[in-house]
Coordinates of C-alpha atoms and ligand atoms in Angstrom, one line a residue:
M1 CA 94.8 -177.8 38.1
K2 CA 94.5 -178.7 34.4
A3 CA 92.3 -181.7 33.6
M4 CA 90.7 -183.4 30.6
V5 CA 87.0 -183.5 31.4
L6 CA 84.3 -185.6 30.0
K7 CA 81.2 -183.4 29.7
N8 CA 78.7 -185.5 28.0
I9 CA 78.4 -188.6 26.1
S10 CA 79.3 -188.5 22.2
A11 CA 81.1 -190.3 19.6
V12 CA 84.8 -190.4 20.1
E13 CA 85.4 -188.8 16.8
E14 CA 83.5 -185.7 18.1
K15 CA 86.7 -185.1 20.7
P16 CA 84.2 -184.9 23.6
R17 CA 86.7 -184.1 26.3
E18 CA 87.8 -180.6 27.2
L19 CA 90.8 -179.1 28.9
M20 CA 89.8 -177.4 31.8
D21 CA 90.8 -175.8 35.1
L22 CA 89.3 -177.6 38.3
P23 CA 90.0 -177.1 41.8
E24 CA 93.1 -179.2 42.9
P25 CA 91.5 -182.0 44.9
V26 CA 91.9 -182.3 48.8
P27 CA 92.7 -185.6 50.2
G28 CA 89.8 -186.7 52.8
R29 CA 90.1 -189.1 55.7
G30 CA 92.3 -192.1 54.7
Q31 CA 93.0 -190.5 51.3
I32 CA 96.1 -189.5 49.4
Q33 CA 96.6 -186.8 46.7
V34 CA 98.8 -188.2 44.0
R35 CA 100.5 -186.1 41.5
V36 CA 99.6 -187.9 38.2
S37 CA 103.0 -188.7 36.2
T38 CA 101.2 -190.9 33.7
C39 CA 97.7 -192.2 33.1
G40 CA 96.9 -195.3 30.4
I41 CA 93.8 -195.4 28.2
S42 CA 91.9 -198.6 27.8
R43 CA 88.6 -199.8 26.3
T44 CA 86.7 -198.7 29.2
E45 CA 87.4 -194.9 28.7
L46 CA 86.1 -195.5 25.1
D47 CA 83.0 -197.0 26.5
E48 CA 82.5 -194.4 28.9
I49 CA 82.9 -191.5 26.3
E50 CA 80.2 -193.3 24.0
G51 CA 77.9 -194.1 26.9
R52 CA 78.3 -198.2 27.0
V53 CA 79.6 -197.7 30.8
S54 CA 78.2 -194.4 31.6
P55 CA 80.0 -192.1 34.3
S56 CA 77.8 -191.7 37.4
R57 CA 78.1 -187.7 36.9
F58 CA 79.2 -185.2 34.7
P59 CA 81.8 -183.6 34.4
M60 CA 84.0 -186.6 34.8
V61 CA 87.8 -187.1 34.9
L62 CA 88.4 -190.4 33.2
G63 CA 91.4 -192.5 33.4
H64 CA 92.1 -195.4 35.8
E65 CA 95.4 -196.6 35.0
I66 CA 97.4 -194.2 37.0
V67 CA 101.1 -193.7 38.2
G68 CA 102.1 -190.8 40.1
R69 CA 103.8 -189.8 43.5
V70 CA 102.0 -189.0 46.7
E71 CA 101.8 -185.4 47.3
R72 CA 99.5 -184.9 50.3
L73 CA 98.3 -187.3 53.0
G74 CA 94.8 -186.8 54.3
P75 CA 93.9 -187.4 58.0
G76 CA 94.6 -190.7 59.0
A77 CA 96.4 -191.8 55.9
G78 CA 99.4 -193.3 57.4
K79 CA 100.3 -196.1 54.7
F80 CA 102.0 -193.9 52.2
R81 CA 104.5 -191.0 52.7
K82 CA 105.0 -188.0 50.6
G83 CA 107.1 -188.7 47.3
D84 CA 106.0 -192.6 47.3
R85 CA 105.3 -193.8 43.7
V86 CA 101.9 -195.4 43.7
G87 CA 99.8 -197.0 41.2
I88 CA 95.9 -196.4 40.9
S89 CA 93.5 -198.9 39.4
W90 CA 90.0 -199.1 38.3
I91 CA 88.6 -200.1 41.6
N92 CA 88.5 -197.0 43.8
W93 CA 86.8 -197.9 46.8
A94 CA 84.8 -201.0 48.1
C95 CA 82.7 -201.6 51.2
G96 CA 85.3 -203.9 52.9
R97 CA 82.4 -205.6 54.7
C98 CA 80.3 -207.5 52.2
S99 CA 80.9 -211.3 51.4
F100 CA 82.9 -210.5 48.5
C101 CA 85.3 -207.8 50.3
L102 CA 85.9 -210.2 53.1
K103 CA 87.2 -212.8 50.4
G104 CA 89.4 -210.5 48.9
E105 CA 87.2 -210.0 45.6
E106 CA 86.4 -206.2 46.1
N107 CA 85.9 -206.0 42.2
L108 CA 82.4 -207.8 42.9
C109 CA 81.4 -205.4 45.6
D110 CA 77.7 -204.1 44.9
R111 CA 78.7 -200.9 46.2
A112 CA 82.3 -200.4 44.6
K113 CA 83.0 -197.2 43.2
W114 CA 85.5 -197.0 40.0
T115 CA 88.3 -194.6 39.2
G116 CA 87.4 -192.3 36.4
K117 CA 83.8 -193.3 36.7
D118 CA 82.4 -192.5 39.8
A119 CA 85.4 -190.5 41.3
F120 CA 88.0 -188.5 39.2
G121 CA 90.4 -190.3 37.4
G122 CA 94.0 -189.6 36.2
Y123 CA 93.7 -187.4 33.2
A124 CA 94.4 -184.6 35.3
Q125 CA 97.5 -183.1 37.2
Y126 CA 96.4 -184.4 40.4
T127 CA 93.8 -187.2 41.9
V128 CA 92.7 -188.6 45.2
V129 CA 92.2 -192.0 46.3
Ligands
LIG1 ZN1 81.9 -205.0 49.5

């Protein structure tokens, strides 16, 4: 699949993202694969590119304001059906067990993972969540 990939921190003016071919992501247990229709850009992406919020690894596919359609279901992913329109936000994963998660405040979870920072985001043809 085609993806715009950030390979390292640099000034935005240096256009550090690069169009690359990456393997199509395969949905794991409880995950869905989404064919990306569109993905917004926010200040967070600029902060990641310039290193104020550093991606957890490189290369990274940025983008966390994703809209698309479910393409494939991983094992046990029964909440959605193929073709459903879905949105994917900044929070990618939370533990579901800590005091914040149990209060519905997953964005404060110490173990949370973030779309486009810890997991590949939406500047690609497909993503999984
Ligand atoms: Zn938690």
